[in-house]
Short mmCIF file of C-alpha atoms and ligand atoms in Angstrom, two decimals:
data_model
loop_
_atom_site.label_atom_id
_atom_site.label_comp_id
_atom_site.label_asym_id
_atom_site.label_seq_id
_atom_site.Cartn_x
_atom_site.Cartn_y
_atom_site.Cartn_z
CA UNK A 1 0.00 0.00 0.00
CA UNK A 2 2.70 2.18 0.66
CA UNK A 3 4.87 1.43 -2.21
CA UNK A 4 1.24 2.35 -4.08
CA UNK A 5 0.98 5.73 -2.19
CA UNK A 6 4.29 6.37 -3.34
CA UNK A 7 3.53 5.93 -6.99
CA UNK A 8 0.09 7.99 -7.47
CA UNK A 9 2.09 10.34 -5.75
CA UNK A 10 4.68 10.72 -8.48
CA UNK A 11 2.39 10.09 -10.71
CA UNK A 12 0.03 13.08 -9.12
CA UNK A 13 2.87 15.54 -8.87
CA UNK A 14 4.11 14.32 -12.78
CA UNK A 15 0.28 15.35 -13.91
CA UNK A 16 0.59 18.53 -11.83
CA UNK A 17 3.88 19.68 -13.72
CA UNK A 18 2.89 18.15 -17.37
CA UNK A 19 -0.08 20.40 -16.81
CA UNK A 20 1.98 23.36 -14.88
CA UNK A 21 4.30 23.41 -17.96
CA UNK A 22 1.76 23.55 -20.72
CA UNK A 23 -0.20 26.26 -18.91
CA UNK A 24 3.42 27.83 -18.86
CA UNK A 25 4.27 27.04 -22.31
CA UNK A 26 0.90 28.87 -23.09
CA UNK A 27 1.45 31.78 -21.11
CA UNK A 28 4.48 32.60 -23.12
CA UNK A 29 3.06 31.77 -26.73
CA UNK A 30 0.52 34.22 -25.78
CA UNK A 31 2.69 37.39 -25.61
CA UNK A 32 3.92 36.71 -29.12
CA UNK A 33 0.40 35.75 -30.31
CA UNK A 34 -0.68 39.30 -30.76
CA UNK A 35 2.15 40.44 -32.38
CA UNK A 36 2.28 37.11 -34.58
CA UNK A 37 -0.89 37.32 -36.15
CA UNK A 38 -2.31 34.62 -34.64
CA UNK A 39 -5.95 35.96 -33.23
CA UNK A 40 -8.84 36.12 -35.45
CA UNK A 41 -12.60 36.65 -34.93
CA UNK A 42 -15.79 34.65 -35.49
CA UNK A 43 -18.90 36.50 -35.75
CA UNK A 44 -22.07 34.22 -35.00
CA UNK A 45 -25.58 35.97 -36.02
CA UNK A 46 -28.16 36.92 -33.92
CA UNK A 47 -32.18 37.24 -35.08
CA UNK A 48 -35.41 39.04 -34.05
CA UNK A 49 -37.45 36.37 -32.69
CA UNK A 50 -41.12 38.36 -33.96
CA UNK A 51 -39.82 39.13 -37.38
CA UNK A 52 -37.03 36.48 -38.24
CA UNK A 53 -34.53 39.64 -39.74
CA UNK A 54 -30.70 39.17 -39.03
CA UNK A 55 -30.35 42.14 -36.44
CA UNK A 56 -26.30 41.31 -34.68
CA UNK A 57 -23.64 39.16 -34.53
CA UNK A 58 -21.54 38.39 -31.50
CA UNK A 59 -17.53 38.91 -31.96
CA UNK A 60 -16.03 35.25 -30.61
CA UNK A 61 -12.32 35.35 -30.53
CA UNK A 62 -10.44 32.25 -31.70
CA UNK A 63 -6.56 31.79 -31.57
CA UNK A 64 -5.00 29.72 -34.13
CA UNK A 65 -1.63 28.39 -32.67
CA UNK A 66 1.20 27.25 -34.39
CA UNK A 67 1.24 24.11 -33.18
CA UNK A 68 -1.01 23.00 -30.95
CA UNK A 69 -4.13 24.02 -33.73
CA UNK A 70 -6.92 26.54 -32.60
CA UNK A 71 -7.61 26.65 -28.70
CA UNK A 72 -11.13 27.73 -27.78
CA UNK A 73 -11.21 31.19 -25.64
CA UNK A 74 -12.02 29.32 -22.33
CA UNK A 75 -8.96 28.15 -22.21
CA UNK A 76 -6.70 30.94 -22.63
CA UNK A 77 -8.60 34.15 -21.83
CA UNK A 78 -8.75 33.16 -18.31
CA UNK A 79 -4.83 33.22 -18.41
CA UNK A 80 -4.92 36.34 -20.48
CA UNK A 81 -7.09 37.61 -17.92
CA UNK A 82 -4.27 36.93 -15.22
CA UNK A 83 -1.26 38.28 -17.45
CA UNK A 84 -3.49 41.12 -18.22
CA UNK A 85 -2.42 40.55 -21.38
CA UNK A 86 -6.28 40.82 -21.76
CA UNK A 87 -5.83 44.82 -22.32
CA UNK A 88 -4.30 44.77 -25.28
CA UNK A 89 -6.01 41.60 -26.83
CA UNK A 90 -8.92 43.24 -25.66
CA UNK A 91 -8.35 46.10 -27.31
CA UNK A 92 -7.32 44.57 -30.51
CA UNK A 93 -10.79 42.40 -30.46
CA UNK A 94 -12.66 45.41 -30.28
CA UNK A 95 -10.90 47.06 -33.00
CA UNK A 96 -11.16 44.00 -35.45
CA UNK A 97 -14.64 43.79 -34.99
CA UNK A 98 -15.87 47.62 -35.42
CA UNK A 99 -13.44 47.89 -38.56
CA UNK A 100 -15.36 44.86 -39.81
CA UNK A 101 -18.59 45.80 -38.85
CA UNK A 102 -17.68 49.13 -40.82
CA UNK A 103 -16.27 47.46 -43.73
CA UNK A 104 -19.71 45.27 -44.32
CA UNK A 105 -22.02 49.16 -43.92
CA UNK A 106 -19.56 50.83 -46.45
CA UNK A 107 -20.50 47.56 -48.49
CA UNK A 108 -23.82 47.95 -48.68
CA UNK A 109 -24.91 45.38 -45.86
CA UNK A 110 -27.73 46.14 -43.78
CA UNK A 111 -27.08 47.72 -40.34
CA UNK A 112 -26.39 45.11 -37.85
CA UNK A 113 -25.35 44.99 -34.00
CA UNK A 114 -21.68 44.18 -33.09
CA UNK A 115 -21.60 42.72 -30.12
CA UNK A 116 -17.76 42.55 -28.35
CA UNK A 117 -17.09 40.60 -25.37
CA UNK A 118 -15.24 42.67 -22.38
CA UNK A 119 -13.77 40.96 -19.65
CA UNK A 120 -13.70 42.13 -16.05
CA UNK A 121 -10.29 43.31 -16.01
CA UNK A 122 -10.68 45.28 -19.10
CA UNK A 123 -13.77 47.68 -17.03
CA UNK A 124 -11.39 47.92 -14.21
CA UNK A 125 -7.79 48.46 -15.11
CA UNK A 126 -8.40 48.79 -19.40
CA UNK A 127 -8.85 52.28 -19.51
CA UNK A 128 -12.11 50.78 -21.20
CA UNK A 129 -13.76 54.08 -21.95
CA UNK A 130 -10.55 55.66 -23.91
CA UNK A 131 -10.25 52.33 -26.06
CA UNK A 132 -13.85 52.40 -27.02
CA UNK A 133 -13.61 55.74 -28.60
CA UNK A 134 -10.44 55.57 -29.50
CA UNK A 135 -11.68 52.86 -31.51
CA UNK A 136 -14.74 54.41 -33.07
CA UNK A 137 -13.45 57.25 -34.03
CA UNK A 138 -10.47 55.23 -36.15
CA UNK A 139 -12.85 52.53 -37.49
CA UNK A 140 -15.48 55.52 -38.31
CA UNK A 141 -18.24 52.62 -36.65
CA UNK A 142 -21.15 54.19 -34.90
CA UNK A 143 -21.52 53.25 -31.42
CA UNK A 144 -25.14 52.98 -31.91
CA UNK A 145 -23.66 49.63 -33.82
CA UNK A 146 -21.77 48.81 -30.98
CA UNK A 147 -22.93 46.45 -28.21
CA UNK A 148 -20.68 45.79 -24.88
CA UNK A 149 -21.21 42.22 -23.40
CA UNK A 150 -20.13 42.26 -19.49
CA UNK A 151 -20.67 39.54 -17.14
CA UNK A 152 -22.07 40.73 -13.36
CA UNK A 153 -18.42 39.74 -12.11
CA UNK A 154 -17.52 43.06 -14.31
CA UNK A 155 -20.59 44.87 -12.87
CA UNK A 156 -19.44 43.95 -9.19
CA UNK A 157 -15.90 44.26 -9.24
CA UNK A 158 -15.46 47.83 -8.38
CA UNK A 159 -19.22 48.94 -8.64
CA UNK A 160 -19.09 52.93 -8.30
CA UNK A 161 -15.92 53.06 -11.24
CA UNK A 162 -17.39 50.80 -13.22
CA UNK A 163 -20.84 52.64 -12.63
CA UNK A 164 -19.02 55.83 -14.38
CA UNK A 165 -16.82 53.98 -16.71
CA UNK A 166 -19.82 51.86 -18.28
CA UNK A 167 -21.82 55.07 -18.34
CA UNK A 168 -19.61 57.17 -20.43
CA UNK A 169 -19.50 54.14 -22.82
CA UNK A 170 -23.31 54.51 -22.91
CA UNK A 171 -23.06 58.18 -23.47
CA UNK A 172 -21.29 57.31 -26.94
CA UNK A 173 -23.62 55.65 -28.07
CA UNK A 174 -23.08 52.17 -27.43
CA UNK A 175 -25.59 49.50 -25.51
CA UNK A 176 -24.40 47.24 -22.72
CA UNK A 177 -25.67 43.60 -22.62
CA UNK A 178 -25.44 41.45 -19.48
CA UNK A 179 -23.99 38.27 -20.58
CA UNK A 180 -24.55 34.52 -18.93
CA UNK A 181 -27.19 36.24 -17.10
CA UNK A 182 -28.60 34.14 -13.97
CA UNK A 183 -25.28 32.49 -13.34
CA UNK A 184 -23.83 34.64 -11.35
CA UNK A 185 -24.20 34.66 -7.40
CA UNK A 186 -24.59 38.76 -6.85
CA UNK A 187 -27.99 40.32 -6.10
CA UNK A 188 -29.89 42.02 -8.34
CA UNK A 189 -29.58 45.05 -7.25
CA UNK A 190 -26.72 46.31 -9.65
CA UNK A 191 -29.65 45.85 -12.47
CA UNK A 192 -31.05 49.26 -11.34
CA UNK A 193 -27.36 51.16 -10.56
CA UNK A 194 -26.20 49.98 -14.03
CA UNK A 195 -28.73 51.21 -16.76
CA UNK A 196 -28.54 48.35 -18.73
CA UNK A 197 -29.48 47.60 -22.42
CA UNK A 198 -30.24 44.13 -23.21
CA UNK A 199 -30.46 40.95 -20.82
CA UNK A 200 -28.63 37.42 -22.33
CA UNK A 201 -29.97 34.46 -20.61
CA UNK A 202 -27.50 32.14 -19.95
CA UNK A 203 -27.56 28.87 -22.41
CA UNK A 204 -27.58 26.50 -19.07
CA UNK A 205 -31.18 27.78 -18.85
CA UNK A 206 -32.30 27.10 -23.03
CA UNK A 207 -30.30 23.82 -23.02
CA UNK A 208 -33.39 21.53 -21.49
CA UNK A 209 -36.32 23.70 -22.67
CA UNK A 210 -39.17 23.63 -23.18
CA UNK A 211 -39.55 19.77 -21.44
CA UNK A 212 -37.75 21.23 -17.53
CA UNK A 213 -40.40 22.45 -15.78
CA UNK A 214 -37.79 24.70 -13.34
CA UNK A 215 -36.23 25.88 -16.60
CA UNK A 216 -39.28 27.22 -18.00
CA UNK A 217 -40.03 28.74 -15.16
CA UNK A 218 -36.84 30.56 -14.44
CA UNK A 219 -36.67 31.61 -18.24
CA UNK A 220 -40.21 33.54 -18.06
CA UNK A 221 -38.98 34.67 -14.78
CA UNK A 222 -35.84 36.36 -16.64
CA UNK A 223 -37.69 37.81 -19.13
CA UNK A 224 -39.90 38.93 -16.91
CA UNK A 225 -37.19 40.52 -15.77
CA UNK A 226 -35.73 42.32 -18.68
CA UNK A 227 -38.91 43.98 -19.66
CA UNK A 228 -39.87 45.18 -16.20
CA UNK A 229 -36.66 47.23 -16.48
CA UNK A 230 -36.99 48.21 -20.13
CA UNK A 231 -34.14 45.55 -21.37
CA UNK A 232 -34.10 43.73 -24.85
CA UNK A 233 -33.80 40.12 -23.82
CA UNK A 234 -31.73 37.75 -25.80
CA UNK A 235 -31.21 33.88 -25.39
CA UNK A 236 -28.18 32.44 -26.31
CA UNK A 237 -27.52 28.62 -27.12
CA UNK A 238 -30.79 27.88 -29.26
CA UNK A 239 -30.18 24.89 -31.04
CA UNK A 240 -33.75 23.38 -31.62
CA UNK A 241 -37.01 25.06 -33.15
CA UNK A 242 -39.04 23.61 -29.73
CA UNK A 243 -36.59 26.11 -28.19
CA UNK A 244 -37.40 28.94 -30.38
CA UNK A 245 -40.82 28.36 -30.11
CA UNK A 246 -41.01 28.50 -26.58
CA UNK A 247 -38.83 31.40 -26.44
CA UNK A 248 -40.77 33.54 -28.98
CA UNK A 249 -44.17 32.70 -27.00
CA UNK A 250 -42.65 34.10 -23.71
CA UNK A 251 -41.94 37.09 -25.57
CA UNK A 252 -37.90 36.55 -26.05
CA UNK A 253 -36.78 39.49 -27.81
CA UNK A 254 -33.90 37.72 -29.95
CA UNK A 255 -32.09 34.46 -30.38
CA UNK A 256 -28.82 32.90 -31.04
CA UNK A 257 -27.72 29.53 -31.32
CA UNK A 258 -26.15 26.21 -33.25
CA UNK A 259 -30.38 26.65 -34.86
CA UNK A 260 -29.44 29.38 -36.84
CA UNK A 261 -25.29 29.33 -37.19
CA UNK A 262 -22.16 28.28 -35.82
CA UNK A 263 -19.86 31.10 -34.92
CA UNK A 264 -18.81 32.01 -38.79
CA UNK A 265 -15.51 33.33 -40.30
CA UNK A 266 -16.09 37.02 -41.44
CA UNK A 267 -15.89 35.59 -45.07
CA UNK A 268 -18.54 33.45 -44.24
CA UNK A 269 -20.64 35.87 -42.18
CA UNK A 270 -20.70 38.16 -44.83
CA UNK A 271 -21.78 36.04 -47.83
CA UNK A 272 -24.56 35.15 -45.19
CA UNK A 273 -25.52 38.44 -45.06
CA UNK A 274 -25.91 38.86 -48.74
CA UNK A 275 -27.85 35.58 -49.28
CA UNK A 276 -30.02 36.77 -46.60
CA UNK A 277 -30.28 40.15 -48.44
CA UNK A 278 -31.31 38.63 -51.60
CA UNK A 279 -33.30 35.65 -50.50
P1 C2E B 301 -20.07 33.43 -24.21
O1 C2E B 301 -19.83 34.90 -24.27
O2 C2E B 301 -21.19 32.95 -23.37
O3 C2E B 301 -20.20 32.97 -25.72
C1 C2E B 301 -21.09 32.00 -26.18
C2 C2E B 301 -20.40 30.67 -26.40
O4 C2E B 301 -21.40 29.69 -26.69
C3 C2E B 301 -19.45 30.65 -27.58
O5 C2E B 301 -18.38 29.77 -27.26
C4 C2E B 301 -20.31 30.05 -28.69
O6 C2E B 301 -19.58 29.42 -29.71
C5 C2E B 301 -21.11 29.05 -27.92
N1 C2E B 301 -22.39 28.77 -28.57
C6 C2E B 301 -23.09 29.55 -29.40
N2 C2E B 301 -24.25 28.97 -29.78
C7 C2E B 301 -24.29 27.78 -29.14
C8 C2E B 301 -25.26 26.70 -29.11
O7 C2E B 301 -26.31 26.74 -29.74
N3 C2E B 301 -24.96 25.63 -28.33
C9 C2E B 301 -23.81 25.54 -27.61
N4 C2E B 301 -23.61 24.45 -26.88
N5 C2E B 301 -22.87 26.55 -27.60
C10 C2E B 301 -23.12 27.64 -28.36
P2 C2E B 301 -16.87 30.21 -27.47
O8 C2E B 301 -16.71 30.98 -28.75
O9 C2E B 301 -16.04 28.98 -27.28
O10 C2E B 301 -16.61 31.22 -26.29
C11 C2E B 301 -16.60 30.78 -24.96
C12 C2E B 301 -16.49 31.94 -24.00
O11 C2E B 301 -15.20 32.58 -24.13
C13 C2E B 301 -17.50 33.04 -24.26
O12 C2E B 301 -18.73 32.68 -23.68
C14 C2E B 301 -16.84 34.21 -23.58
O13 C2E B 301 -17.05 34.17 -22.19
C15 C2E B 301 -15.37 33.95 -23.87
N6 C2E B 301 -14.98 34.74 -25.04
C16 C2E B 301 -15.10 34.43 -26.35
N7 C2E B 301 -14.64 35.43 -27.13
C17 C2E B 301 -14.23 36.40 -26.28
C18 C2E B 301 -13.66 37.70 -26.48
O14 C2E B 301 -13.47 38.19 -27.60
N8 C2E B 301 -13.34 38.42 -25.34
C19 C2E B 301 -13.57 37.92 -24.10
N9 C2E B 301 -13.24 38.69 -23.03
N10 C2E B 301 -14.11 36.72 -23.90
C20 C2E B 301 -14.44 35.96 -24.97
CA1 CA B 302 -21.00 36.65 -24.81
CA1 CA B 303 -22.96 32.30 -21.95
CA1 CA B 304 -19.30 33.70 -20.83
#
């Protein structure tokens, strides 16, 4: 038994440092990412639920890494996070996605949403509001276009500077979204400090509609929500028309999801949007 102990012991503490060094190994490739090229964006579309039209996308960032092949953003924003090498990726996300968003209105495209993910420790140490019109003013993108997602972890951090950050982002122009709303453990009373735009149920709550009874509960209950306090609400992680169904008779606002698209490559995006235009 001992001699056993002994092994899953080297055997725990070899696991610990494989995994220690690729986390490591990551953490380094990650500086140079930026600066190689290596980032791009996937833009996955987001509909009206009452009328069917195309009305956003959502900016998903994807890192394509030499060797080890694209890595999804859960597993190295949280270290970019850390590093706060999140600033500057940050910063280059949102810049990517407004020039995009531009170049598709100077095509001709119809006017859609942008919607940019924004990390916690972009609101609190990101000089946030000098990047966002910093940004619009060299991308020439409205910020009417421009939607903010932030998580309540964002919200709470430092609640009075984010408070005045978030609303001088507003004051341009541009909406704020709650994202993953529901699964955070914060009361709800930053919903009435923060003025927010639109409400984005979390996909752990679509994922068993419309057949879990608690699901559908909590759902109306969200949208209930929104509306009371004048927010759009939005469900993300649609993948079946049961789901949209249910959603559009509880009055959900818009939809996302694997139903309509996979996060697309601009390329592909756009040729969506003119097939859609020309339907
Ligand atoms: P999120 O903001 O909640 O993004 C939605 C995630 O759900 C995306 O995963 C998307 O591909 C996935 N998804 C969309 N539709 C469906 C569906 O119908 N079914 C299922 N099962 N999944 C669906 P992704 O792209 O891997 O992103 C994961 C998370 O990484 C995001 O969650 C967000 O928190 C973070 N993230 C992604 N891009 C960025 C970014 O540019 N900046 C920051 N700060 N975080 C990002
Ligand atoms: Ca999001
Ligand atoms: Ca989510
Ligand atoms: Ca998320």
């Amino acid at each position: 038994a001992k001699e056993n102990g002994r092994n899953s012991y080297q055997f725990f503490t070899r696991e610990l440092n494989d995994r220690a060094r690729v986390r490591l190994d990551l953490e380094n490739d990650l500086r140079r990412a930026l600066a190689r090229h290596e980032f791009t964006l996937a833009y996955q579309p987001q509909f009206d639920l009452a009328t069917g039209h195309l009305i956003g996308a959502e900016a998903l960032v994807r890192w394509h890494h030499p060797e080890r092949g694209i890595i999804p953003p859960d597993q190295f924003i949280p270290i970019a996070e850390e590093t706060g090498l999140i600033v500057p990726l940050g910063a280059w996300i949102l810049r990517q996605a407004c020039a995009t968003g531009q170049a598709w209105r100077d095509e001709g495209l119809a006017d859609i949403t942008i919607a940019v993910n924004i990390s916690a420790h972009q609101v609190r140490r990101g000089q946030l509001e000098l990047t966002v019109r910093q940004v619009l003013n060299e991308t020439a993108f409205s910020g009417h276009l421009l939607e903010l997602e932030v998580t309540e972890s964002a919200l709470m951090a430092n609640q009075a500077a984010a408070a005045t950050t978030l609303k001088a982002i507003q004051a341009m122009g541009v909406r704020l979204a709650i994202d993953d709303f529901g699964t955070g453990y914060s009361s709800l009373g930053y919903l009435k400090r923060f003025a927010l735009d639109k409400l984005k149920i979390d996909r752990s709550f679509i994922n068993d509609l419309p057949d879990d009874n608690d699901d559908a509960h909590l759902t109306r209950a969200i949208i209930g929500i929104g509306h009371t306090l004048d927010m759009l609400v939005i469900a993300e992680g649609v993948e079946t028309e049961a789901q949209e169904r249910f959603l559009t008779e509880l009055g959900c606002d818009q939809a996302q999801g694997y139903l309509y698209a996979r996060p697309l490559p601009a390329a592909d995006f756009r040729q969506m949007q003119i097939d859609l235009k020309y339907q």
